[in-house]
mmCIF file of C-alpha atoms in Angstrom:
data_model
loop_
_atom_site.group_PDB
_atom_site.id
_atom_site.type_symbol
_atom_site.label_atom_id
_atom_site.label_comp_id
_atom_site.label_asym_id
_atom_site.label_seq_id
_atom_site.Cartn_x
_atom_site.Cartn_y
_atom_site.Cartn_z
ATOM 1 C CA UNK E 1 -0.108 -0.077 -0.052
ATOM 2 C CA UNK E 2 1.587 3.358 -0.958
ATOM 3 C CA UNK E 3 2.011 5.767 1.863
ATOM 4 C CA UNK E 4 3.117 9.221 2.121
ATOM 5 C CA UNK E 5 7.075 9.516 3.153
ATOM 6 C CA UNK E 6 7.943 10.754 6.625
ATOM 7 C CA UNK E 7 9.896 13.990 6.749
ATOM 8 C CA UNK E 8 13.518 13.409 6.792
ATOM 9 C CA UNK E 9 15.311 13.997 10.048
ATOM 10 C CA UNK E 10 18.910 13.723 8.751
ATOM 11 C CA UNK E 11 19.433 10.550 10.747
ATOM 12 C CA UNK E 12 19.054 7.017 9.706
ATOM 13 C CA UNK E 13 16.525 5.038 11.770
ATOM 14 C CA UNK E 14 17.760 1.922 13.363
ATOM 15 C CA UNK E 15 14.994 -0.627 12.368
ATOM 16 C CA UNK E 16 15.399 -2.676 15.607
ATOM 17 C CA UNK E 17 15.172 0.565 17.665
ATOM 18 C CA UNK E 18 12.141 1.773 15.621
ATOM 19 C CA UNK E 19 10.441 -1.526 15.870
ATOM 20 C CA UNK E 20 10.982 -1.550 19.673
ATOM 21 C CA UNK E 21 9.456 2.012 19.996
ATOM 22 C CA UNK E 22 6.374 1.284 17.777
ATOM 23 C CA UNK E 23 5.648 -2.070 19.618
ATOM 24 C CA UNK E 24 5.949 -0.280 23.077
ATOM 25 C CA UNK E 25 3.880 2.616 21.756
ATOM 26 C CA UNK E 26 1.155 0.233 20.712
ATOM 27 C CA UNK E 27 1.202 -1.797 24.069
ATOM 28 C CA UNK E 28 1.080 1.502 25.971
ATOM 29 C CA UNK E 29 -1.948 2.868 24.001
ATOM 30 C CA UNK E 30 -3.597 -0.326 24.228
ATOM 31 C CA UNK E 31 -3.103 -0.587 28.084
ATOM 32 C CA UNK E 32 -3.548 2.984 29.297
ATOM 33 C CA UNK E 33 -5.473 4.707 26.262
ATOM 34 C CA UNK E 34 -4.402 7.520 24.096
ATOM 35 C CA UNK E 35 -5.028 10.380 26.615
ATOM 36 C CA UNK E 36 -2.788 8.704 29.169
ATOM 37 C CA UNK E 37 0.061 7.801 26.688
ATOM 38 C CA UNK E 38 3.081 9.977 27.011
ATOM 39 C CA UNK E 39 6.321 10.057 25.002
ATOM 40 C CA UNK E 40 8.151 9.597 28.575
ATOM 41 C CA UNK E 41 6.311 6.330 29.127
ATOM 42 C CA UNK E 42 7.066 4.991 25.717
ATOM 43 C CA UNK E 43 10.564 5.877 26.002
ATOM 44 C CA UNK E 44 11.185 4.318 29.370
ATOM 45 C CA UNK E 45 9.464 1.135 28.361
ATOM 46 C CA UNK E 46 11.217 0.949 25.132
ATOM 47 C CA UNK E 47 14.561 1.523 26.738
ATOM 48 C CA UNK E 48 15.430 4.704 24.612
ATOM 49 C CA UNK E 49 15.842 8.339 25.353
ATOM 50 C CA UNK E 50 12.733 10.377 24.605
ATOM 51 C CA UNK E 51 14.819 12.644 22.323
ATOM 52 C CA UNK E 52 15.216 9.583 20.070
ATOM 53 C CA UNK E 53 11.538 9.391 19.661
ATOM 54 C CA UNK E 54 11.366 13.092 19.173
ATOM 55 C CA UNK E 55 13.866 12.945 16.367
ATOM 56 C CA UNK E 56 11.516 10.476 14.511
ATOM 57 C CA UNK E 57 8.145 11.479 15.475
ATOM 58 C CA UNK E 58 6.999 15.066 16.064
ATOM 59 C CA UNK E 59 4.250 14.184 18.738
ATOM 60 C CA UNK E 60 2.549 11.266 20.162
ATOM 61 C CA UNK E 61 -0.262 11.349 17.387
ATOM 62 C CA UNK E 62 2.328 10.640 14.746
ATOM 63 C CA UNK E 63 3.791 7.967 16.940
ATOM 64 C CA UNK E 64 0.599 6.318 17.627
ATOM 65 C CA UNK E 65 -0.472 6.271 13.894
ATOM 66 C CA UNK E 66 2.711 4.659 12.896
ATOM 67 C CA UNK E 67 2.330 2.118 15.858
ATOM 68 C CA UNK E 68 -1.273 1.252 14.792
ATOM 69 C CA UNK E 69 -0.143 1.016 11.008
ATOM 70 C CA UNK E 70 2.770 -1.268 11.985
ATOM 71 C CA UNK E 71 0.572 -3.602 14.024
ATOM 72 C CA UNK E 72 -2.198 -3.575 11.335
ATOM 73 C CA UNK E 73 -0.266 -3.842 8.242
ATOM 74 C CA UNK E 74 3.310 -4.935 9.094
ATOM 75 C CA UNK E 75 6.522 -3.774 7.537
ATOM 76 C CA UNK E 76 5.301 -4.611 3.944
ATOM 77 C CA UNK E 77 2.719 -3.128 1.691
ATOM 78 C CA UNK E 78 -0.456 -5.247 1.226
ATOM 79 C CA UNK E 79 -1.495 -6.194 -2.372
ATOM 80 C CA UNK E 80 -4.750 -5.685 -4.187
ATOM 81 C CA UNK E 81 -7.987 -6.727 -2.521
ATOM 82 C CA UNK E 82 -8.840 -10.329 -3.276
ATOM 83 C CA UNK E 83 -10.349 -11.155 -6.713
ATOM 84 C CA UNK E 84 -11.702 -14.548 -6.874
ATOM 85 C CA UNK E 85 -14.348 -13.462 -9.585
ATOM 86 C CA UNK E 86 -17.043 -13.420 -6.755
ATOM 87 C CA UNK E 87 -17.350 -9.635 -5.862
ATOM 88 C CA UNK E 88 -19.770 -10.330 -2.917
ATOM 89 C CA UNK E 89 -17.507 -13.146 -1.463
ATOM 90 C CA UNK E 90 -14.351 -11.119 -1.861
ATOM 91 C CA UNK E 91 -15.758 -7.791 -0.120
ATOM 92 C CA UNK E 92 -17.243 -9.930 2.664
ATOM 93 C CA UNK E 93 -13.857 -11.594 3.254
ATOM 94 C CA UNK E 94 -12.217 -8.145 3.437
ATOM 95 C CA UNK E 95 -14.718 -6.758 5.902
ATOM 96 C CA UNK E 96 -14.799 -10.007 8.138
ATOM 97 C CA UNK E 97 -11.001 -9.631 8.459
ATOM 98 C CA UNK E 98 -11.546 -6.063 9.442
ATOM 99 C CA UNK E 99 -14.107 -7.038 12.152
ATOM 100 C CA UNK E 100 -11.778 -9.524 13.401
ATOM 101 C CA UNK E 101 -9.125 -6.850 13.917
ATOM 102 C CA UNK E 102 -11.633 -4.530 15.495
ATOM 103 C CA UNK E 103 -12.493 -7.502 18.100
ATOM 104 C CA UNK E 104 -8.868 -7.532 19.232
ATOM 105 C CA UNK E 105 -9.184 -5.626 22.574
ATOM 106 C CA UNK E 106 -5.792 -4.132 22.229
ATOM 107 C CA UNK E 107 -6.226 -2.937 18.636
ATOM 108 C CA UNK E 108 -9.971 -1.721 19.384
ATOM 109 C CA UNK E 109 -8.681 0.545 22.257
ATOM 110 C CA UNK E 110 -5.631 1.956 20.314
ATOM 111 C CA UNK E 111 -7.631 2.596 17.190
ATOM 112 C CA UNK E 112 -10.495 4.296 19.280
ATOM 113 C CA UNK E 113 -7.789 6.347 21.014
ATOM 114 C CA UNK E 114 -6.243 7.300 17.557
ATOM 115 C CA UNK E 115 -9.606 7.972 16.066
ATOM 116 C CA UNK E 116 -10.567 10.421 18.664
ATOM 117 C CA UNK E 117 -7.370 12.287 18.258
ATOM 118 C CA UNK E 118 -7.668 12.522 14.453
ATOM 119 C CA UNK E 119 -11.045 14.242 15.090
ATOM 120 C CA UNK E 120 -9.298 16.781 17.249
ATOM 121 C CA UNK E 121 -5.985 17.191 15.330
ATOM 122 C CA UNK E 122 -6.148 18.566 11.737
ATOM 123 C CA UNK E 123 -2.433 17.638 11.030
ATOM 124 C CA UNK E 124 -3.014 14.112 12.283
ATOM 125 C CA UNK E 125 -6.236 13.821 10.269
ATOM 126 C CA UNK E 126 -4.352 14.864 7.199
ATOM 127 C CA UNK E 127 -1.572 12.300 7.864
ATOM 128 C CA UNK E 128 -4.221 9.657 8.384
ATOM 129 C CA UNK E 129 -5.784 10.440 5.111
ATOM 130 C CA UNK E 130 -2.494 10.540 3.259
ATOM 131 C CA UNK E 131 -1.029 7.534 4.850
ATOM 132 C CA UNK E 132 -4.048 5.154 5.336
ATOM 133 C CA UNK E 133 -7.399 6.303 4.150
ATOM 134 C CA UNK E 134 -6.748 7.354 0.601
ATOM 135 C CA UNK E 135 -4.277 4.376 -0.130
ATOM 136 C CA UNK E 136 -6.894 1.932 1.110
ATOM 137 C CA UNK E 137 -9.675 3.783 -0.858
ATOM 138 C CA UNK E 138 -7.664 3.498 -3.929
ATOM 139 C CA UNK E 139 -7.218 -0.520 -3.399
ATOM 140 C CA UNK E 140 -11.084 -0.680 -2.935
ATOM 141 C CA UNK E 141 -11.765 1.529 -6.150
ATOM 142 C CA UNK E 142 -9.346 -0.745 -8.096
ATOM 143 C CA UNK E 143 -11.180 -3.737 -7.074
ATOM 144 C CA UNK E 144 -14.636 -2.252 -7.917
ATOM 145 C CA UNK E 145 -13.242 -1.018 -11.144
ATOM 146 C CA UNK E 146 -12.235 -4.574 -12.047
ATOM 147 C CA UNK E 147 -15.751 -5.708 -11.309
ATOM 148 C CA UNK E 148 -17.098 -3.093 -13.729
ATOM 149 C CA UNK E 149 -14.579 -4.311 -16.347
ATOM 150 C CA UNK E 150 -16.130 -7.867 -15.626
ATOM 151 C CA UNK E 151 -19.742 -6.595 -15.939
ATOM 152 C CA UNK E 152 -20.305 -7.235 -12.182
ATOM 153 C CA UNK E 153 -21.049 -3.546 -11.601
ATOM 154 C CA UNK E 154 -22.636 -1.090 -13.901
ATOM 155 C CA UNK E 155 -20.126 1.004 -15.975
ATOM 156 C CA UNK E 156 -21.704 4.285 -14.546
ATOM 157 C CA UNK E 157 -21.478 3.401 -10.901
ATOM 158 C CA UNK E 158 -19.679 6.030 -8.856
ATOM 159 C CA UNK E 159 -16.791 4.102 -7.410
ATOM 160 C CA UNK E 160 -16.213 6.647 -4.523
ATOM 161 C CA UNK E 161 -19.821 6.226 -3.532
ATOM 162 C CA UNK E 162 -19.780 2.459 -3.837
ATOM 163 C CA UNK E 163 -16.794 2.455 -1.511
ATOM 164 C CA UNK E 164 -18.762 4.382 1.104
ATOM 165 C CA UNK E 165 -21.933 2.327 0.669
ATOM 166 C CA UNK E 166 -19.958 -1.022 1.082
ATOM 167 C CA UNK E 167 -17.447 -0.262 3.728
ATOM 168 C CA UNK E 168 -18.728 2.650 5.850
ATOM 169 C CA UNK E 169 -21.545 0.753 7.593
ATOM 170 C CA UNK E 170 -19.100 -1.599 9.324
ATOM 171 C CA UNK E 171 -16.785 1.310 10.590
ATOM 172 C CA UNK E 172 -20.015 3.000 11.918
ATOM 173 C CA UNK E 173 -21.142 -0.109 13.756
ATOM 174 C CA UNK E 174 -17.891 -0.453 15.272
ATOM 175 C CA UNK E 175 -17.541 3.169 16.185
ATOM 176 C CA UNK E 176 -21.048 3.306 17.598
ATOM 177 C CA UNK E 177 -20.841 -0.209 19.172
ATOM 178 C CA UNK E 178 -24.108 -0.929 17.494
ATOM 179 C CA UNK E 179 -25.184 -3.474 14.787
ATOM 180 C CA UNK E 180 -24.570 -6.929 13.864
ATOM 181 C CA UNK E 181 -20.884 -7.379 12.985
ATOM 182 C CA UNK E 182 -20.932 -11.162 12.756
ATOM 183 C CA UNK E 183 -19.787 -12.696 9.449
ATOM 184 C CA UNK E 184 -23.539 -13.088 8.331
ATOM 185 C CA UNK E 185 -24.061 -9.357 9.429
ATOM 186 C CA UNK E 186 -21.208 -8.187 7.296
ATOM 187 C CA UNK E 187 -22.472 -10.334 4.238
ATOM 188 C CA UNK E 188 -25.804 -8.650 4.598
ATOM 189 C CA UNK E 189 -24.134 -5.247 4.391
ATOM 190 C CA UNK E 190 -22.286 -6.056 1.383
ATOM 191 C CA UNK E 191 -25.189 -7.722 -0.286
ATOM 192 C CA UNK E 192 -27.464 -4.914 0.445
ATOM 193 C CA UNK E 193 -25.027 -2.386 -0.919
ATOM 194 C CA UNK E 194 -24.255 -4.264 -4.024
ATOM 195 C CA UNK E 195 -28.096 -4.538 -4.758
ATOM 196 C CA UNK E 196 -28.452 -0.934 -4.025
ATOM 197 C CA UNK E 197 -25.739 0.007 -6.470
ATOM 198 C CA UNK E 198 -27.284 -2.268 -9.051
ATOM 199 C CA UNK E 199 -30.833 -0.707 -8.442
ATOM 200 C CA UNK E 200 -29.327 2.848 -8.780
ATOM 201 C CA UNK E 201 -27.375 2.158 -12.031
#
């Protein structure tokens, strides 16, 4: 997944130190919540000086964003969304995997804290859009575009609208702690969205 480059600090990051800091930051935010996380606590638990963290991340929002990305995506870049030829099955599989990640208590708490911070911090919101939201939307649009080319979606369907209709209900149910997020519930969301898109074409 393409991501925006971090500003250069003039110093090469040590991969092992970076991994230790990000792993510790994730553990701290998962245990204490975003509001109680401090750079000092992360530095102490990671066994580094806080200035090491500040050289690489300007504030705790940037640090937690990287920590969540690292835990969720790993060091590599994910490929395209699955394409088995069955659009409903593929989208359901992606969203079920997302729900399973949400169900991890550590990830749930870290992501909720980050989400609240994004709402309050315009710079962090922009970084989130550039580094995660837009690249992921691009992957989703590309999968739906292939479905259009295969005749599974009408050629005039607005792909940005389609992404919102398919994926946003799961995020809303998680955010509000409401609605059915079981595999059957997720499939019902996907099926309803695809039927709606077919009916609007």
